[in-house]
Amino acid sequence: MNFVIVLCFLLIVQYALTFIQMRYYRKSMDNIVSAYKGKEGYYFFSGMERRKFRPGAIAMLVVDNDYIIQECYVVNGYSVLSKFKELGKYKGQHSGAVLDILEVSKVKSKGKSKRLPAINIALSKAAENALLSISKKNISLV
């Protein structure tokens, strides 16, 4: 009986922490998007990498019509206490170039470890979404 009570308590704690983390994500996203509100040609993309027993990551990108990254924020870790940090090294770079950089790091680390850092995977997903979505919008059926 005590085991069931502990499991229920852990489930409630997990729900509460997830709720707090989702509120923080939404607030961070709103802050980033509000800077570009009313401006045309800017798009928001995010990528997420979840892991069971290792830290996950979320990446948020603002990309313009020319596939250039205007803003890049990432959060990495187990805890809801982790905060989004700006990654300046990808700011001003082409989304395709970022994918190339991340792919090169993937190839280099092939022999060293089995898994890439969660931040790299989340950034790859966000950059890939940016390339695919913007290119679909730029295709015209003439």
mmCIF file with all atom_site columns, C-alpha atoms in Angstrom, residues 5-91:
data_model
loop_
_atom_site.group_PDB
_atom_site.id
_atom_site.type_symbol
_atom_site.label_atom_id
_atom_site.label_alt_id
_atom_site.label_comp_id
_atom_site.label_asym_id
_atom_site.label_entity_id
_atom_site.label_seq_id
_atom_site.pdbx_PDB_ins_code
_atom_site.Cartn_x
_atom_site.Cartn_y
_atom_site.Cartn_z
_atom_site.occupancy
_atom_site.B_iso_or_equiv
_atom_site.pdbx_formal_charge
_atom_site.auth_seq_id
_atom_site.auth_comp_id
_atom_site.auth_asym_id
_atom_site.auth_atom_id
_atom_site.pdbx_PDB_model_num
ATOM 1  C CA . ILE A 1 5  ? 1.055  6.013  -2.316  1.00 0.00 ? 5  ILE A CA 1
ATOM 2  C CA . VAL A 1 6  ? 4.699  6.805  -3.159  1.00 0.00 ? 6  VAL A CA 1
ATOM 3  C CA . LEU A 1 7  ? 4.070  6.145  -6.861  1.00 0.00 ? 7  LEU A CA 1
ATOM 4  C CA . CYS A 1 8  ? 0.995  8.408  -6.832  1.00 0.00 ? 8  CYS A CA 1
ATOM 5  C CA . PHE A 1 9  ? 2.990  11.131 -5.098  1.00 0.00 ? 9  PHE A CA 1
ATOM 6  C CA . LEU A 1 10 ? 5.790  10.847 -7.677  1.00 0.00 ? 10 LEU A CA 1
ATOM 7  C CA . LEU A 1 11 ? 3.262  11.073 -10.504 1.00 0.00 ? 11 LEU A CA 1
ATOM 8  C CA . ILE A 1 12 ? 1.756  14.240 -9.020  1.00 0.00 ? 12 ILE A CA 1
ATOM 9  C CA . VAL A 1 13 ? 5.213  15.780 -8.583  1.00 0.00 ? 13 VAL A CA 1
ATOM 10 C CA . GLN A 1 14 ? 6.121  14.897 -12.169 1.00 0.00 ? 14 GLN A CA 1
ATOM 11 C CA . TYR A 1 15 ? 2.884  16.474 -13.429 1.00 0.00 ? 15 TYR A CA 1
ATOM 12 C CA . ALA A 1 16 ? 3.520  19.664 -11.436 1.00 0.00 ? 16 ALA A CA 1
ATOM 13 C CA . LEU A 1 17 ? 7.115  19.965 -12.663 1.00 0.00 ? 17 LEU A CA 1
ATOM 14 C CA . THR A 1 18 ? 6.042  19.345 -16.266 1.00 0.00 ? 18 THR A CA 1
ATOM 15 C CA . PHE A 1 19 ? 3.394  22.047 -15.923 1.00 0.00 ? 19 PHE A CA 1
ATOM 16 C CA . ILE A 1 20 ? 5.993  24.509 -14.597 1.00 0.00 ? 20 ILE A CA 1
ATOM 17 C CA . GLN A 1 21 ? 8.411  23.653 -17.402 1.00 0.00 ? 21 GLN A CA 1
ATOM 18 C CA . MET A 1 22 ? 5.729  24.083 -20.099 1.00 0.00 ? 22 MET A CA 1
ATOM 19 C CA . ARG A 1 23 ? 4.768  27.488 -18.682 1.00 0.00 ? 23 ARG A CA 1
ATOM 20 C CA . TYR A 1 24 ? 8.425  28.532 -18.785 1.00 0.00 ? 24 TYR A CA 1
ATOM 21 C CA . TYR A 1 25 ? 8.790  27.287 -22.390 1.00 0.00 ? 25 TYR A CA 1
ATOM 22 C CA . ARG A 1 26 ? 5.682  29.196 -23.476 1.00 0.00 ? 26 ARG A CA 1
ATOM 23 C CA . LYS A 1 27 ? 6.846  32.377 -21.706 1.00 0.00 ? 27 LYS A CA 1
ATOM 24 C CA . SER A 1 28 ? 10.301 32.140 -23.305 1.00 0.00 ? 28 SER A CA 1
ATOM 25 C CA . MET A 1 29 ? 8.776  31.509 -26.718 1.00 0.00 ? 29 MET A CA 1
ATOM 26 C CA . ASP A 1 30 ? 6.433  34.492 -26.325 1.00 0.00 ? 30 ASP A CA 1
ATOM 27 C CA . ASN A 1 31 ? 9.370  36.749 -25.392 1.00 0.00 ? 31 ASN A CA 1
ATOM 28 C CA . ILE A 1 32 ? 11.330 35.709 -28.477 1.00 0.00 ? 32 ILE A CA 1
ATOM 29 C CA . VAL A 1 33 ? 8.362  35.929 -30.848 1.00 0.00 ? 33 VAL A CA 1
ATOM 30 C CA . SER A 1 34 ? 7.224  39.327 -29.520 1.00 0.00 ? 34 SER A CA 1
ATOM 31 C CA . ALA A 1 35 ? 10.469 40.908 -30.753 1.00 0.00 ? 35 ALA A CA 1
ATOM 32 C CA . TYR A 1 36 ? 9.504  39.927 -34.323 1.00 0.00 ? 36 TYR A CA 1
ATOM 33 C CA . LYS A 1 37 ? 5.772  40.600 -34.109 1.00 0.00 ? 37 LYS A CA 1
ATOM 34 C CA . GLY A 1 38 ? 4.570  42.690 -37.029 1.00 0.00 ? 38 GLY A CA 1
ATOM 35 C CA . LYS A 1 39 ? 7.691  41.988 -39.098 1.00 0.00 ? 39 LYS A CA 1
ATOM 36 C CA . GLU A 1 40 ? 7.263  39.828 -42.171 1.00 0.00 ? 40 GLU A CA 1
ATOM 37 C CA . GLY A 1 41 ? 9.678  37.152 -43.300 1.00 0.00 ? 41 GLY A CA 1
ATOM 38 C CA . TYR A 1 42 ? 10.668 35.781 -39.877 1.00 0.00 ? 42 TYR A CA 1
ATOM 39 C CA . TYR A 1 43 ? 9.759  32.315 -38.689 1.00 0.00 ? 43 TYR A CA 1
ATOM 40 C CA . PHE A 1 44 ? 10.000 30.525 -35.348 1.00 0.00 ? 44 PHE A CA 1
ATOM 41 C CA . PHE A 1 45 ? 11.134 26.885 -35.148 1.00 0.00 ? 45 PHE A CA 1
ATOM 42 C CA . SER A 1 46 ? 11.891 24.573 -32.276 1.00 0.00 ? 46 SER A CA 1
ATOM 43 C CA . GLY A 1 47 ? 13.420 21.151 -31.941 1.00 0.00 ? 47 GLY A CA 1
ATOM 44 C CA . MET A 1 48 ? 13.312 18.808 -28.983 1.00 0.00 ? 48 MET A CA 1
ATOM 45 C CA . GLU A 1 49 ? 15.323 15.774 -27.956 1.00 0.00 ? 49 GLU A CA 1
ATOM 46 C CA . ARG A 1 50 ? 13.919 13.696 -25.119 1.00 0.00 ? 50 ARG A CA 1
ATOM 47 C CA . ARG A 1 51 ? 15.912 11.034 -23.383 1.00 0.00 ? 51 ARG A CA 1
ATOM 48 C CA . LYS A 1 52 ? 14.878 8.599  -20.690 1.00 0.00 ? 52 LYS A CA 1
ATOM 49 C CA . PHE A 1 53 ? 17.887 8.495  -18.406 1.00 0.00 ? 53 PHE A CA 1
ATOM 50 C CA . ARG A 1 54 ? 20.049 11.293 -19.802 1.00 0.00 ? 54 ARG A CA 1
ATOM 51 C CA . PRO A 1 55 ? 19.461 15.032 -20.069 1.00 0.00 ? 55 PRO A CA 1
ATOM 52 C CA . GLY A 1 56 ? 17.316 16.205 -22.960 1.00 0.00 ? 56 GLY A CA 1
ATOM 53 C CA . ALA A 1 57 ? 17.326 19.509 -24.806 1.00 0.00 ? 57 ALA A CA 1
ATOM 54 C CA . ILE A 1 58 ? 15.075 22.038 -26.529 1.00 0.00 ? 58 ILE A CA 1
ATOM 55 C CA . ALA A 1 59 ? 16.289 24.454 -29.212 1.00 0.00 ? 59 ALA A CA 1
ATOM 56 C CA . MET A 1 60 ? 14.415 27.536 -30.450 1.00 0.00 ? 60 MET A CA 1
ATOM 57 C CA . LEU A 1 61 ? 15.381 29.356 -33.651 1.00 0.00 ? 61 LEU A CA 1
ATOM 58 C CA . VAL A 1 62 ? 14.130 32.481 -35.406 1.00 0.00 ? 62 VAL A CA 1
ATOM 59 C CA . VAL A 1 63 ? 14.988 32.258 -39.100 1.00 0.00 ? 63 VAL A CA 1
ATOM 60 C CA . ASP A 1 64 ? 14.379 34.769 -41.892 1.00 0.00 ? 64 ASP A CA 1
ATOM 61 C CA . ASN A 1 65 ? 13.328 34.175 -45.525 1.00 0.00 ? 65 ASN A CA 1
ATOM 62 C CA . ASP A 1 66 ? 16.972 33.732 -46.552 1.00 0.00 ? 66 ASP A CA 1
ATOM 63 C CA . TYR A 1 67 ? 17.397 30.854 -44.044 1.00 0.00 ? 67 TYR A CA 1
ATOM 64 C CA . ILE A 1 68 ? 19.655 33.012 -41.836 1.00 0.00 ? 68 ILE A CA 1
ATOM 65 C CA . ILE A 1 69 ? 19.351 32.358 -38.097 1.00 0.00 ? 69 ILE A CA 1
ATOM 66 C CA . GLN A 1 70 ? 18.432 35.565 -36.256 1.00 0.00 ? 70 GLN A CA 1
ATOM 67 C CA . GLU A 1 71 ? 18.008 34.094 -32.748 1.00 0.00 ? 71 GLU A CA 1
ATOM 68 C CA . CYS A 1 72 ? 19.146 30.802 -31.241 1.00 0.00 ? 72 CYS A CA 1
ATOM 69 C CA . TYR A 1 73 ? 18.262 29.644 -27.712 1.00 0.00 ? 73 TYR A CA 1
ATOM 70 C CA . VAL A 1 74 ? 18.766 26.244 -26.084 1.00 0.00 ? 74 VAL A CA 1
ATOM 71 C CA . VAL A 1 75 ? 17.942 24.600 -22.788 1.00 0.00 ? 75 VAL A CA 1
ATOM 72 C CA . ASN A 1 76 ? 19.646 21.421 -21.683 1.00 0.00 ? 76 ASN A CA 1
ATOM 73 C CA . GLY A 1 77 ? 19.285 19.281 -18.594 1.00 0.00 ? 77 GLY A CA 1
ATOM 74 C CA . TYR A 1 78 ? 17.105 17.166 -16.358 1.00 0.00 ? 78 TYR A CA 1
ATOM 75 C CA . SER A 1 79 ? 15.599 19.820 -14.213 1.00 0.00 ? 79 SER A CA 1
ATOM 76 C CA . VAL A 1 80 ? 12.847 22.362 -14.562 1.00 0.00 ? 80 VAL A CA 1
ATOM 77 C CA . LEU A 1 81 ? 15.373 24.755 -13.113 1.00 0.00 ? 81 LEU A CA 1
ATOM 78 C CA . SER A 1 82 ? 17.311 24.754 -16.406 1.00 0.00 ? 82 SER A CA 1
ATOM 79 C CA . LYS A 1 83 ? 16.928 28.035 -18.268 1.00 0.00 ? 83 LYS A CA 1
ATOM 80 C CA . PHE A 1 84 ? 17.162 28.964 -21.954 1.00 0.00 ? 84 PHE A CA 1
ATOM 81 C CA . LYS A 1 85 ? 20.542 30.329 -22.964 1.00 0.00 ? 85 LYS A CA 1
ATOM 82 C CA . GLU A 1 86 ? 21.370 32.215 -26.123 1.00 0.00 ? 86 GLU A CA 1
ATOM 83 C CA . LEU A 1 87 ? 23.801 30.456 -28.445 1.00 0.00 ? 87 LEU A CA 1
ATOM 84 C CA . GLY A 1 88 ? 25.581 33.271 -30.256 1.00 0.00 ? 88 GLY A CA 1
ATOM 85 C CA . LYS A 1 89 ? 27.832 31.077 -32.385 1.00 0.00 ? 89 LYS A CA 1
ATOM 86 C CA . TYR A 1 90 ? 24.945 30.137 -34.707 1.00 0.00 ? 90 TYR A CA 1
ATOM 87 C CA . LYS A 1 91 ? 23.478 33.631 -34.940 1.00 0.00 ? 91 LYS A CA 1
#
